[in-house]
PDB file of N, CA and C in Angstrom:
ATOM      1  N   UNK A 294      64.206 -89.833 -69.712  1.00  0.00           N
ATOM      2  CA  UNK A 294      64.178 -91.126 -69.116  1.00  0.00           C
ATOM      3  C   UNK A 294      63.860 -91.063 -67.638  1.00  0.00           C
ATOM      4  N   UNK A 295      63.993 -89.915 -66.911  1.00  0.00           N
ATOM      5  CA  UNK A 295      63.900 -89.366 -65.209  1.00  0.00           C
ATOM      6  C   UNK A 295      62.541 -89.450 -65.524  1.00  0.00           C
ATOM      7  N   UNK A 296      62.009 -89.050 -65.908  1.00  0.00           N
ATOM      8  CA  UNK A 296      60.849 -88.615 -65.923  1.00  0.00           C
ATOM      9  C   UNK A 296      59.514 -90.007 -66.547  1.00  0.00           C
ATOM     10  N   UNK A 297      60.578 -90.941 -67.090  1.00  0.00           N
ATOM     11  CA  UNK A 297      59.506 -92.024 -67.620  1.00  0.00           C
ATOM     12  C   UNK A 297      59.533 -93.033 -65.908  1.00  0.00           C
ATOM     13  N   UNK A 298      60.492 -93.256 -65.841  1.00  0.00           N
ATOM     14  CA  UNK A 298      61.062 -93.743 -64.304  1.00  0.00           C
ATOM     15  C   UNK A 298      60.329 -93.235 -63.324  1.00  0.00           C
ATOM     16  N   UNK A 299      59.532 -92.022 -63.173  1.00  0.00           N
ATOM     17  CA  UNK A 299      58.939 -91.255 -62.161  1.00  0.00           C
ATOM     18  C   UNK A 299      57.728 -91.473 -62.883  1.00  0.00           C
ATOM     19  N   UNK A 300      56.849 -91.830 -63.710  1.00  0.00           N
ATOM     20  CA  UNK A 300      55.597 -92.316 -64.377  1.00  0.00           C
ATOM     21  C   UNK A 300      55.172 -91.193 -64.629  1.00  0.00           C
ATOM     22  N   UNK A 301      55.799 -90.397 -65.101  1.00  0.00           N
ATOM     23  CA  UNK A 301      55.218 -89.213 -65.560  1.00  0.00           C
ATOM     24  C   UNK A 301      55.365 -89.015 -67.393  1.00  0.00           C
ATOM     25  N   UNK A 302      54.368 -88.392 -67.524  1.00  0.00           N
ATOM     26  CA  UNK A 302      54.106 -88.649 -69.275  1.00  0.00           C
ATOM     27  C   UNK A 302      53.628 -87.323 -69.549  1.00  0.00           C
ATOM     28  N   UNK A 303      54.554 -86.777 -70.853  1.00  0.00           N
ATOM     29  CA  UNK A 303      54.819 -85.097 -70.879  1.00  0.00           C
ATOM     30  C   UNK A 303      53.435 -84.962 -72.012  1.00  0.00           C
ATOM     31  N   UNK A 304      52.473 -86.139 -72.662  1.00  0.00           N
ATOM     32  CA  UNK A 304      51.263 -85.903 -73.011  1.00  0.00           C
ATOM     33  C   UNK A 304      50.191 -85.535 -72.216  1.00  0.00           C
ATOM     34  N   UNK A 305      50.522 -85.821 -70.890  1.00  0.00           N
ATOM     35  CA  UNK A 305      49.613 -86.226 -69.917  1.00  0.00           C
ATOM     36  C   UNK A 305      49.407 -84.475 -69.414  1.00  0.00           C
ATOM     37  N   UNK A 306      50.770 -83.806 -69.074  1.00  0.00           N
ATOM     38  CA  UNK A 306      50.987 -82.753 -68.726  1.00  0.00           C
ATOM     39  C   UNK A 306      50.739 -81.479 -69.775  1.00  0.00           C
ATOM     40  N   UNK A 307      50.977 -81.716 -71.237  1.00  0.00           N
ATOM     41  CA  UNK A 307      50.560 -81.411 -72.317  1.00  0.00           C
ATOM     42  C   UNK A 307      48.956 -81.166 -72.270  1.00  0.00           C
ATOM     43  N   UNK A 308      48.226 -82.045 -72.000  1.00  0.00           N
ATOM     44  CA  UNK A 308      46.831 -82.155 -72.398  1.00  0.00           C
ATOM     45  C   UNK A 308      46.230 -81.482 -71.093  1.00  0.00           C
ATOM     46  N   UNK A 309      47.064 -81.365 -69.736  1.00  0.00           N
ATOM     47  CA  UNK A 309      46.331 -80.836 -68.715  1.00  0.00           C
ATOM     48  C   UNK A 309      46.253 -79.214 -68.800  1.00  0.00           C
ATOM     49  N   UNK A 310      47.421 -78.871 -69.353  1.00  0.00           N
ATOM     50  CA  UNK A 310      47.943 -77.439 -69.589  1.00  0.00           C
ATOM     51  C   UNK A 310      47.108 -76.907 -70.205  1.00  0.00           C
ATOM     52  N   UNK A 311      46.223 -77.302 -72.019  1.00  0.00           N
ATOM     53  CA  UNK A 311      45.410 -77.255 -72.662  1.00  0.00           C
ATOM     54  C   UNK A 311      43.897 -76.792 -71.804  1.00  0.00           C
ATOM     55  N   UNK A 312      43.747 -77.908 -71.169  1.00  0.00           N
ATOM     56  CA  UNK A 312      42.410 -78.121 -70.588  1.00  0.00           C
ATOM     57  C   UNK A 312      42.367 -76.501 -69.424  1.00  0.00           C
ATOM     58  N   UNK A 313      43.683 -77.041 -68.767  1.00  0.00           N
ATOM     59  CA  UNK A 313      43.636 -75.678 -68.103  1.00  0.00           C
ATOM     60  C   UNK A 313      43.739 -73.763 -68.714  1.00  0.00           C
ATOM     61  N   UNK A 314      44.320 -73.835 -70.102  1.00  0.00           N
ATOM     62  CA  UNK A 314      43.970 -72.547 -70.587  1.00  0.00           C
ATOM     63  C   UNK A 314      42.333 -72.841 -70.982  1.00  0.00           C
ATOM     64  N   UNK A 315      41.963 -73.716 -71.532  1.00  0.00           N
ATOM     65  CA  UNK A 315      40.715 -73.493 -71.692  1.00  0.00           C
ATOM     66  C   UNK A 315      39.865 -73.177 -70.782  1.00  0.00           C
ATOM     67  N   UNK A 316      39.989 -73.313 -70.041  1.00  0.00           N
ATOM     68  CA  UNK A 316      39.393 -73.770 -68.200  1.00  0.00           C
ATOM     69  C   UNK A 316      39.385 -72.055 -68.228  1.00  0.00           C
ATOM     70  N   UNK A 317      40.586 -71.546 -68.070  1.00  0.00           N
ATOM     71  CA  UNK A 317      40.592 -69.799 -67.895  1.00  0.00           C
ATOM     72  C   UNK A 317      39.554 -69.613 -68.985  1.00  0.00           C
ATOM     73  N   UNK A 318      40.131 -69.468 -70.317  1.00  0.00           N
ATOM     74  CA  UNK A 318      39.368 -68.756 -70.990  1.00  0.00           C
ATOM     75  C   UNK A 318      38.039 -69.088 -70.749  1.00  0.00           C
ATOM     76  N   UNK A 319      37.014 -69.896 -70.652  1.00  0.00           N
ATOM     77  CA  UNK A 319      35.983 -70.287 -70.444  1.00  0.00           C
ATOM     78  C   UNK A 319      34.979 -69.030 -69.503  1.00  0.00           C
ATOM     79  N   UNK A 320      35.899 -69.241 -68.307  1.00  0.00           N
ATOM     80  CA  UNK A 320      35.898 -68.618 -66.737  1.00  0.00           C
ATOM     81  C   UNK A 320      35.829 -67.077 -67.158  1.00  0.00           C
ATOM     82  N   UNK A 321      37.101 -66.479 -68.028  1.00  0.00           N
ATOM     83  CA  UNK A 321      36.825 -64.770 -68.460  1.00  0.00           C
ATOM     84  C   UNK A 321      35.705 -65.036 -69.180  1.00  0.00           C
ATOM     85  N   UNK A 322      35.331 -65.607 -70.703  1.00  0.00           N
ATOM     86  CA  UNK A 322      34.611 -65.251 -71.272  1.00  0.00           C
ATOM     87  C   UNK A 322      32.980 -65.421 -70.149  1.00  0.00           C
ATOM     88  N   UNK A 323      32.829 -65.932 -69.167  1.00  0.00           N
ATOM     89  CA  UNK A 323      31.742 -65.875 -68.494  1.00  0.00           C
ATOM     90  C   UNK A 323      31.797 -64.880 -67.319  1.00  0.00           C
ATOM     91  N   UNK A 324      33.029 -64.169 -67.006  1.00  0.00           N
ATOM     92  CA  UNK A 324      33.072 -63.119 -66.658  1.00  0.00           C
ATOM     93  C   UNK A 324      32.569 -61.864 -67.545  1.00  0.00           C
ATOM     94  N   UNK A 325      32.739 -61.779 -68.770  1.00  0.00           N
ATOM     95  CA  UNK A 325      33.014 -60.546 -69.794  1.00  0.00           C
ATOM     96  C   UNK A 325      31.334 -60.630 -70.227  1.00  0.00           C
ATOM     97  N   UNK A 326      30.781 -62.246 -69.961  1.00  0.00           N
ATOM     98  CA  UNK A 326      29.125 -62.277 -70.017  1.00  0.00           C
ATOM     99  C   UNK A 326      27.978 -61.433 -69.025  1.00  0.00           C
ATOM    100  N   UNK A 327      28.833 -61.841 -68.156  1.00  0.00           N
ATOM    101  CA  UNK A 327      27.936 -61.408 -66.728  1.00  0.00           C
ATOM    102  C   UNK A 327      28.186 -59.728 -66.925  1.00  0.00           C
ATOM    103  N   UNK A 328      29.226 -59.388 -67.197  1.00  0.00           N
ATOM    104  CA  UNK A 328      29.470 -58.151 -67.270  1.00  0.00           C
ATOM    105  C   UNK A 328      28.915 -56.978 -68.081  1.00  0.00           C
ATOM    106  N   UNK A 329      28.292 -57.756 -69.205  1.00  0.00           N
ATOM    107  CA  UNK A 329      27.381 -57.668 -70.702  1.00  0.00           C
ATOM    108  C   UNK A 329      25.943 -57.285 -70.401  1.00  0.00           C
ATOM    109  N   UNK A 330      25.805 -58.462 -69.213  1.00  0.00           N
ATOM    110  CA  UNK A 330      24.348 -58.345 -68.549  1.00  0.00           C
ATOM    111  C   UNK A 330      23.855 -57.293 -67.929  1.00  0.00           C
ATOM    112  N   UNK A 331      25.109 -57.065 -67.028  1.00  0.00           N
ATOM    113  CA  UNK A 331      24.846 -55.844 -65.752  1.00  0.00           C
ATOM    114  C   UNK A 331      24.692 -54.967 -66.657  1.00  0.00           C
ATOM    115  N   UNK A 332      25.634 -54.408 -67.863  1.00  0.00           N
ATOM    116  CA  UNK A 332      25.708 -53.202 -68.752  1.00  0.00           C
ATOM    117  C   UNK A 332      23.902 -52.849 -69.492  1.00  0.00           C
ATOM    118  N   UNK A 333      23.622 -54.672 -69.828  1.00  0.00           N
ATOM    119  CA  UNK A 333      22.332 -54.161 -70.416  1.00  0.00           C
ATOM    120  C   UNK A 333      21.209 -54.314 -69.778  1.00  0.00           C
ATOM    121  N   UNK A 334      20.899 -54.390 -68.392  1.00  0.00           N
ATOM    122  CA  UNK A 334      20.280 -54.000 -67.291  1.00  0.00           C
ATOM    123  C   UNK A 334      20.501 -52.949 -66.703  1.00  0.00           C
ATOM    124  N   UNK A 335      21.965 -51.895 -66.612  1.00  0.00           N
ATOM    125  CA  UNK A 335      21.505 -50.683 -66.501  1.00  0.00           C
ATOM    126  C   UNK A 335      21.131 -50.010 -67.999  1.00  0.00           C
ATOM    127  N   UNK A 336      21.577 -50.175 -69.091  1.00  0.00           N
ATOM    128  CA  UNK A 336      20.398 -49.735 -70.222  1.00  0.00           C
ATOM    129  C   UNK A 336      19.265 -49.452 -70.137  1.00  0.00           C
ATOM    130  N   UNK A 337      18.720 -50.878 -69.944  1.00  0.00           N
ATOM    131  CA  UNK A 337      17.121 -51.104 -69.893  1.00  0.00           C
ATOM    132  C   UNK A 337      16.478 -50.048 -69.090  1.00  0.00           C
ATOM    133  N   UNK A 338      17.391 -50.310 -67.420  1.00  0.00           N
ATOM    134  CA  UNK A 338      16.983 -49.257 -66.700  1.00  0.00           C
ATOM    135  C   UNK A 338      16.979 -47.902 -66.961  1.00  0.00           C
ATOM    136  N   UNK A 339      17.784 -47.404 -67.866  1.00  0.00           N
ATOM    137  CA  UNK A 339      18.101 -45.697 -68.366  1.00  0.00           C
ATOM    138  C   UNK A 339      17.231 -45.487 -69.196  1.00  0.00           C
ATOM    139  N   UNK A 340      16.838 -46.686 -70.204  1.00  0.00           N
ATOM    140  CA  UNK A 340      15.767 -46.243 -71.336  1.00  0.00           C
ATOM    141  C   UNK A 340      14.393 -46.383 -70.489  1.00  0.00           C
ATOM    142  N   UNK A 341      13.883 -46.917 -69.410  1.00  0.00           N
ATOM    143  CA  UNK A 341      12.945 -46.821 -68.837  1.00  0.00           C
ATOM    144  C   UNK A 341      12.783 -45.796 -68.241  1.00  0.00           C
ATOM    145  N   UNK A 342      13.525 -45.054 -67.692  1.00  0.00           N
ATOM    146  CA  UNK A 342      13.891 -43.995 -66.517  1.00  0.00           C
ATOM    147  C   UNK A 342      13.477 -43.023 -68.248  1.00  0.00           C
ATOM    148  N   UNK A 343      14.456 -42.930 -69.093  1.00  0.00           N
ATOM    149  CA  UNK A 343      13.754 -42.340 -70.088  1.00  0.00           C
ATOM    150  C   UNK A 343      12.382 -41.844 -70.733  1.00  0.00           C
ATOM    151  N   UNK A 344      12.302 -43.099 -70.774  1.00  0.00           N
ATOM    152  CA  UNK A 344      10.759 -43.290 -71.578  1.00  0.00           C
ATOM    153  C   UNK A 344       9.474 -42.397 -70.263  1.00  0.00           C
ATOM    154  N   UNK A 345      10.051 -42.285 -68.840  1.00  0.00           N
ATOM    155  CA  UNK A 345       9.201 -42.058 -68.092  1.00  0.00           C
ATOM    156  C   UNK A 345       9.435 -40.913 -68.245  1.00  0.00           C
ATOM    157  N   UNK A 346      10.361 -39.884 -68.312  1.00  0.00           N
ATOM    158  CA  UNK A 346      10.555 -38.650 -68.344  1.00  0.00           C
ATOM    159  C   UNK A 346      10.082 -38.050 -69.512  1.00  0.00           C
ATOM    160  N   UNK A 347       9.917 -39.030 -70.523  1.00  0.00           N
ATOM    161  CA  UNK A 347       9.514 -38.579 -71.872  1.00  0.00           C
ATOM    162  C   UNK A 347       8.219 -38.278 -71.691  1.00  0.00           C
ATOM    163  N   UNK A 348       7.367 -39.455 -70.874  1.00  0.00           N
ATOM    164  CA  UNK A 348       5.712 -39.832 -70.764  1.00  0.00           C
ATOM    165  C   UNK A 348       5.456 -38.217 -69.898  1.00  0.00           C
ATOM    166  N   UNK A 349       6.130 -37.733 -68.737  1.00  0.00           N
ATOM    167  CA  UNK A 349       5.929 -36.634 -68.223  1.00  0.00           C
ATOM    168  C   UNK A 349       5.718 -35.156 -68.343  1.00  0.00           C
ATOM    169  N   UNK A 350       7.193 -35.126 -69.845  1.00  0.00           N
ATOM    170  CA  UNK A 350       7.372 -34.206 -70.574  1.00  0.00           C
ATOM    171  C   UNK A 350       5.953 -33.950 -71.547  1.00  0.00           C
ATOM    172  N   UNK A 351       5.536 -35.276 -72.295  1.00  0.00           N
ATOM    173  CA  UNK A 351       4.027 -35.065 -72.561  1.00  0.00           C
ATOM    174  C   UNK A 351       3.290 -34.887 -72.290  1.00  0.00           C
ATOM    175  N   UNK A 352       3.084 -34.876 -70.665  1.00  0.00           N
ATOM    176  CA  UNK A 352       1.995 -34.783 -70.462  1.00  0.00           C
ATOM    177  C   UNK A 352       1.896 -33.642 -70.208  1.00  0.00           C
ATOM    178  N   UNK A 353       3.167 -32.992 -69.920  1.00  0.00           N
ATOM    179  CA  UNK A 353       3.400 -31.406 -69.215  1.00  0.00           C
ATOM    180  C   UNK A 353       2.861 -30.481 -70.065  1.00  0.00           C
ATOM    181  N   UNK A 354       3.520 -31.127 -71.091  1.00  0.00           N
ATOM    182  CA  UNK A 354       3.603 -30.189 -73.031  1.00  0.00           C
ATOM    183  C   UNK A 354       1.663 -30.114 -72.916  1.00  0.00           C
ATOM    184  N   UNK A 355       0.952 -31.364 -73.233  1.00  0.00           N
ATOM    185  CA  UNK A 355      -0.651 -31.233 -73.068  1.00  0.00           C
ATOM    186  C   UNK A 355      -1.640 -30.382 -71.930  1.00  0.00           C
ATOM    187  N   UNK A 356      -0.991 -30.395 -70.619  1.00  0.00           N
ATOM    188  CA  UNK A 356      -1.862 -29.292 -69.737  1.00  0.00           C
ATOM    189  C   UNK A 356      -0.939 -27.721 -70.313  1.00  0.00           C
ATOM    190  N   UNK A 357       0.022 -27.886 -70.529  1.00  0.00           N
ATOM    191  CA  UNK A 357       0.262 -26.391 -70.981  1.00  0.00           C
ATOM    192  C   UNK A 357      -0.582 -25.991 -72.467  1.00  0.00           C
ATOM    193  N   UNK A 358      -0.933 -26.811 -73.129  1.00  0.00           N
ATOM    194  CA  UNK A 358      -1.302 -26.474 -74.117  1.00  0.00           C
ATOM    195  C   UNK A 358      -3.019 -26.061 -74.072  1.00  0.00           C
ATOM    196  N   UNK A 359      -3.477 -27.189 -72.874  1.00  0.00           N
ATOM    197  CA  UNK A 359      -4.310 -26.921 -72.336  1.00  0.00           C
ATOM    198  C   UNK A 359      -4.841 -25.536 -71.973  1.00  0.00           C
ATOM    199  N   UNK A 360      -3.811 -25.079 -71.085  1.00  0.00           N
ATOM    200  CA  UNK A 360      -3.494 -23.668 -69.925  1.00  0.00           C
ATOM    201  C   UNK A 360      -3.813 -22.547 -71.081  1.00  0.00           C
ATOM    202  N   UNK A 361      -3.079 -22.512 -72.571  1.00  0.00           N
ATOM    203  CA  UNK A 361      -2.760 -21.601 -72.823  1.00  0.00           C
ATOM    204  C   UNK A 361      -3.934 -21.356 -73.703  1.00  0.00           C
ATOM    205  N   UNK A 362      -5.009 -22.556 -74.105  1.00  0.00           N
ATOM    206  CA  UNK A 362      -6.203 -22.054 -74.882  1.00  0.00           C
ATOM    207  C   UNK A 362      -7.238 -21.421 -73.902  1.00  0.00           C
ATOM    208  N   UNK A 363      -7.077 -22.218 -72.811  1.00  0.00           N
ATOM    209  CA  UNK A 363      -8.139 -21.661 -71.604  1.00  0.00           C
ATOM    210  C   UNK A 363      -7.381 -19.874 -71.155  1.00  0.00           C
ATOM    211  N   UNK A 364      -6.421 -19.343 -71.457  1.00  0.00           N
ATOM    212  CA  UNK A 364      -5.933 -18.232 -71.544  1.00  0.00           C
ATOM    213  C   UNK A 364      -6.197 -17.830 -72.331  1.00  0.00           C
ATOM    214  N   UNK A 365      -6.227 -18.199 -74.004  1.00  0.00           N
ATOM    215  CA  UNK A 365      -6.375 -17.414 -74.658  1.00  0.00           C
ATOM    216  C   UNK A 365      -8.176 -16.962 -74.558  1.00  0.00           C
ATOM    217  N   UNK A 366      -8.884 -18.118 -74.141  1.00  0.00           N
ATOM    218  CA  UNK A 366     -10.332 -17.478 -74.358  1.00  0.00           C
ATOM    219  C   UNK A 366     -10.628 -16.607 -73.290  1.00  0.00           C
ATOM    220  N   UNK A 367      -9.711 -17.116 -71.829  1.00  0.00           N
ATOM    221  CA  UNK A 367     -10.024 -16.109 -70.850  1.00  0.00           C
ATOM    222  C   UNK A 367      -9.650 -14.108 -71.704  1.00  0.00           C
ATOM    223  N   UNK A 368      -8.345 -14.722 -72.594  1.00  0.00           N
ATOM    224  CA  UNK A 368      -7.739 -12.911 -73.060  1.00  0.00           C
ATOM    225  C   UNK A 368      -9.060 -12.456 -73.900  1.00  0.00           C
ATOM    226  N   UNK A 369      -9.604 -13.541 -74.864  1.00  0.00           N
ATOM    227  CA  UNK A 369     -10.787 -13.052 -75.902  1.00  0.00           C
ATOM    228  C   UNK A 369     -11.963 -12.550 -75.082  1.00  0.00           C
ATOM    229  N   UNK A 370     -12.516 -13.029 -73.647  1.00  0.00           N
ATOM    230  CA  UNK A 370     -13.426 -12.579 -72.683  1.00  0.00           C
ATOM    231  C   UNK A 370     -12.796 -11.542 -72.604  1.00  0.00           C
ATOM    232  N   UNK A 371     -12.238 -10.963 -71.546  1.00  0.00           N
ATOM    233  CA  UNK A 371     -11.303 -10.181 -71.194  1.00  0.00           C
ATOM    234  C   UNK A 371     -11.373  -9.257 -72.476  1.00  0.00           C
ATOM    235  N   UNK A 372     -10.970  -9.054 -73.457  1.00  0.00           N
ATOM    236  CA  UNK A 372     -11.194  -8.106 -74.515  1.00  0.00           C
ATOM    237  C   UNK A 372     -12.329  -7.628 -74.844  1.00  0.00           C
ATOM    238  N   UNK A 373     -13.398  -8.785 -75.086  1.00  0.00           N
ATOM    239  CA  UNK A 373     -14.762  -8.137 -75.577  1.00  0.00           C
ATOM    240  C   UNK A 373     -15.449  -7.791 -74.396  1.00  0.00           C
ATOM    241  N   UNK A 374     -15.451  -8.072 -72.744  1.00  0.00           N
ATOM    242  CA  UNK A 374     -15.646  -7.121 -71.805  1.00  0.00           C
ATOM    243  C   UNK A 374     -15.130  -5.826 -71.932  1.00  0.00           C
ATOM    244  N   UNK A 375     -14.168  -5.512 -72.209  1.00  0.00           N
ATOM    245  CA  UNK A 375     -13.224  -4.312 -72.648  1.00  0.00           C
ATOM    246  C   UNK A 375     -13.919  -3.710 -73.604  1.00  0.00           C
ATOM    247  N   UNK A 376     -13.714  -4.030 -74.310  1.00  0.00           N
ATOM    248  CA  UNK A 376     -15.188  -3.094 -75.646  1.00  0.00           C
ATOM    249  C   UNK A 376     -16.067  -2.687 -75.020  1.00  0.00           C
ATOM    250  N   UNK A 377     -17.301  -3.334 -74.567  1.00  0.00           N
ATOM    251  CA  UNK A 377     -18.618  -3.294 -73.805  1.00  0.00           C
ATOM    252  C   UNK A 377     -17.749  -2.646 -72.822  1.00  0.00           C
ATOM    253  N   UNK A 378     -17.271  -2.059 -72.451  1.00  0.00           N
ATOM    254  CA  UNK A 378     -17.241  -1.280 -71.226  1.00  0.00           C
ATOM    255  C   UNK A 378     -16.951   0.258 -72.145  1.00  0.00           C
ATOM    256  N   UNK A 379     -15.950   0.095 -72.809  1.00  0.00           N
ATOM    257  CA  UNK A 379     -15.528   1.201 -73.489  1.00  0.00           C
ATOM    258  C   UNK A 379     -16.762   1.854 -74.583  1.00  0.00           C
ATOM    259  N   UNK A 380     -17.619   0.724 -74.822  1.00  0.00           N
ATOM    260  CA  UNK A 380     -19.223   1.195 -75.523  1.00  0.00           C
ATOM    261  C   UNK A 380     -20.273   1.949 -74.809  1.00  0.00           C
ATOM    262  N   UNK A 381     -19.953   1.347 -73.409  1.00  0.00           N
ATOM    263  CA  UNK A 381     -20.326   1.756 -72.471  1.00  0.00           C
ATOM    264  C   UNK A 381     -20.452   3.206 -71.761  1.00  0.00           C
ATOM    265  N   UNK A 382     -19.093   2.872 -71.879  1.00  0.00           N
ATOM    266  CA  UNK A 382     -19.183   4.761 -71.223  1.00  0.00           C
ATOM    267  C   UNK A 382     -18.783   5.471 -72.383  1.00  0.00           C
ATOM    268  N   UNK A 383     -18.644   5.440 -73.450  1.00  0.00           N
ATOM    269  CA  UNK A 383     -18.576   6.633 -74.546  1.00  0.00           C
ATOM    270  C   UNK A 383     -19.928   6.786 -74.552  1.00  0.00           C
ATOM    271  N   UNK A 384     -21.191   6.164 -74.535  1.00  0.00           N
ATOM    272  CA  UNK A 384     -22.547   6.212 -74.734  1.00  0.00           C
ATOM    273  C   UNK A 384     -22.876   6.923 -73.080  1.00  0.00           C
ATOM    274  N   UNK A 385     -22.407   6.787 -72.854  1.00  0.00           N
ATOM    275  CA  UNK A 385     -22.561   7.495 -70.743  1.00  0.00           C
ATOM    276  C   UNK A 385     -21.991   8.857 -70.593  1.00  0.00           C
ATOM    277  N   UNK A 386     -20.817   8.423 -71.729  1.00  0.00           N
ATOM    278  CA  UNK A 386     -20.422  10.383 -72.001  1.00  0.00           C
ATOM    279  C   UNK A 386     -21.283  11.297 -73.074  1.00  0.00           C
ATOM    280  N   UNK A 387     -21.726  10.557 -73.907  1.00  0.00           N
ATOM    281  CA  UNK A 387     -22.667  11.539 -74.525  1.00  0.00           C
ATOM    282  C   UNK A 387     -24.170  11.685 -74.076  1.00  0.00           C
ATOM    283  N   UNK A 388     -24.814  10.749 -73.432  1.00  0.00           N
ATOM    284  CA  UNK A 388     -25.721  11.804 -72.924  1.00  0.00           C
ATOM    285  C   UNK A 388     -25.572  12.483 -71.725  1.00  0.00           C
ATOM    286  N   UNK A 389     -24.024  12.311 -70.863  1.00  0.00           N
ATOM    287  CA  UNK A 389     -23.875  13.733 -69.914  1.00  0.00           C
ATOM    288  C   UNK A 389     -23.999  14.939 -70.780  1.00  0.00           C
ATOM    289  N   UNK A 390     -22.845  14.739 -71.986  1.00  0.00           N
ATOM    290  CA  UNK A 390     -22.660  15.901 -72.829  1.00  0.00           C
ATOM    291  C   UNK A 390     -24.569  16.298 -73.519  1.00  0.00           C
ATOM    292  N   UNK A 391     -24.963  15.437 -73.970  1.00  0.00           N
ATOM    293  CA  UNK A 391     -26.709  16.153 -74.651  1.00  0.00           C
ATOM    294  C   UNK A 391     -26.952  16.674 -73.083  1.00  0.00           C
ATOM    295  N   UNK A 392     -27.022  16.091 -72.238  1.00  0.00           N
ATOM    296  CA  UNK A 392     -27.450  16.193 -70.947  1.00  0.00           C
ATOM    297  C   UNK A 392     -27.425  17.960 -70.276  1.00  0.00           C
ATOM    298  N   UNK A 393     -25.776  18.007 -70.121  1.00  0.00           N
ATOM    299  CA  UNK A 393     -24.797  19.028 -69.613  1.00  0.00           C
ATOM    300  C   UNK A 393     -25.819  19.944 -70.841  1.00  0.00           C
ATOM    301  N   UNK A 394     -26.056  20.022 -72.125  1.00  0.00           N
ATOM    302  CA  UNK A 394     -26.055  21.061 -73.168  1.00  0.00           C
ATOM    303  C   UNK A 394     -27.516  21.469 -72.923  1.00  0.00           C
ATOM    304  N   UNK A 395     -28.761  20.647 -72.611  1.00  0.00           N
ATOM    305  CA  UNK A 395     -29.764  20.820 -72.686  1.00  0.00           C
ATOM    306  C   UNK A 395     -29.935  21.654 -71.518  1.00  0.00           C
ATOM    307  N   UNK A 396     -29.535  21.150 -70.452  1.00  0.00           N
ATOM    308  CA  UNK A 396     -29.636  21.867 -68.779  1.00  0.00           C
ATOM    309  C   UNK A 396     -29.165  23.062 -68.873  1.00  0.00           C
ATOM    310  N   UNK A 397     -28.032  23.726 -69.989  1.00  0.00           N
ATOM    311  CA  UNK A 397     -27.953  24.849 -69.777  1.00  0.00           C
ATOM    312  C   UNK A 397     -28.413  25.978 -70.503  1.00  0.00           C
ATOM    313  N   UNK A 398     -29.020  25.071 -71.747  1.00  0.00           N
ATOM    314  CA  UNK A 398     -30.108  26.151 -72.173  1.00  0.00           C
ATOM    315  C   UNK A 398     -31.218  26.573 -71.412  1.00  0.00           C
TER     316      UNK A 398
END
């Protein structure tokens, strides 16, 4: 009855209380949003930062693969010079040797 006398109405206070938990919850759940965002903006950013290290790693993987055929034909040069040299002077040692044999008859 204090309280009807003072124009106060415990629906009134009822329904503000309401409004005001909602009011919070509203306020976190648009906190816990924003927070969602930042998380999947640094994602984005990590899978990009990714994807670039990936693009690098390929390209690294392709000049090495590059490197290592231009090696291998440099090793296949490199070898069959090696023959021809070694054809070379075994044929340079035998006619010293006919050479050496004839001169000393």
């Amino acid at each position: 009855m204090a309280l009807a006398r003072e124009g106060i109405n415990l629906e009134d206070i009822k329904r503000d209380a309401k409004i005001e938990l909602v009011l919070k919850h509203v306020i976190s759940q648009d906190v816990k949003i924003a927070h969602l965002k930042d998380e999947q903006f640094e994602m984005r950013s990590e899978i990009k930062m990714r994807d670039e290290t990936i693009s690098k790693l390929e390209n690294d993987i392709r000049l090495l693969e590059k490197d290592k055929r231009w090696n291998m034909l440099w090793r296949n040069s490199l070898e069959e010079d090696i023959n021809h040299t070694q054809i070379a002077l075994l044929a340079v040692g035998v006619i010293n040797v006919l050479f050496t044999f004839f001169m000393s008859r």
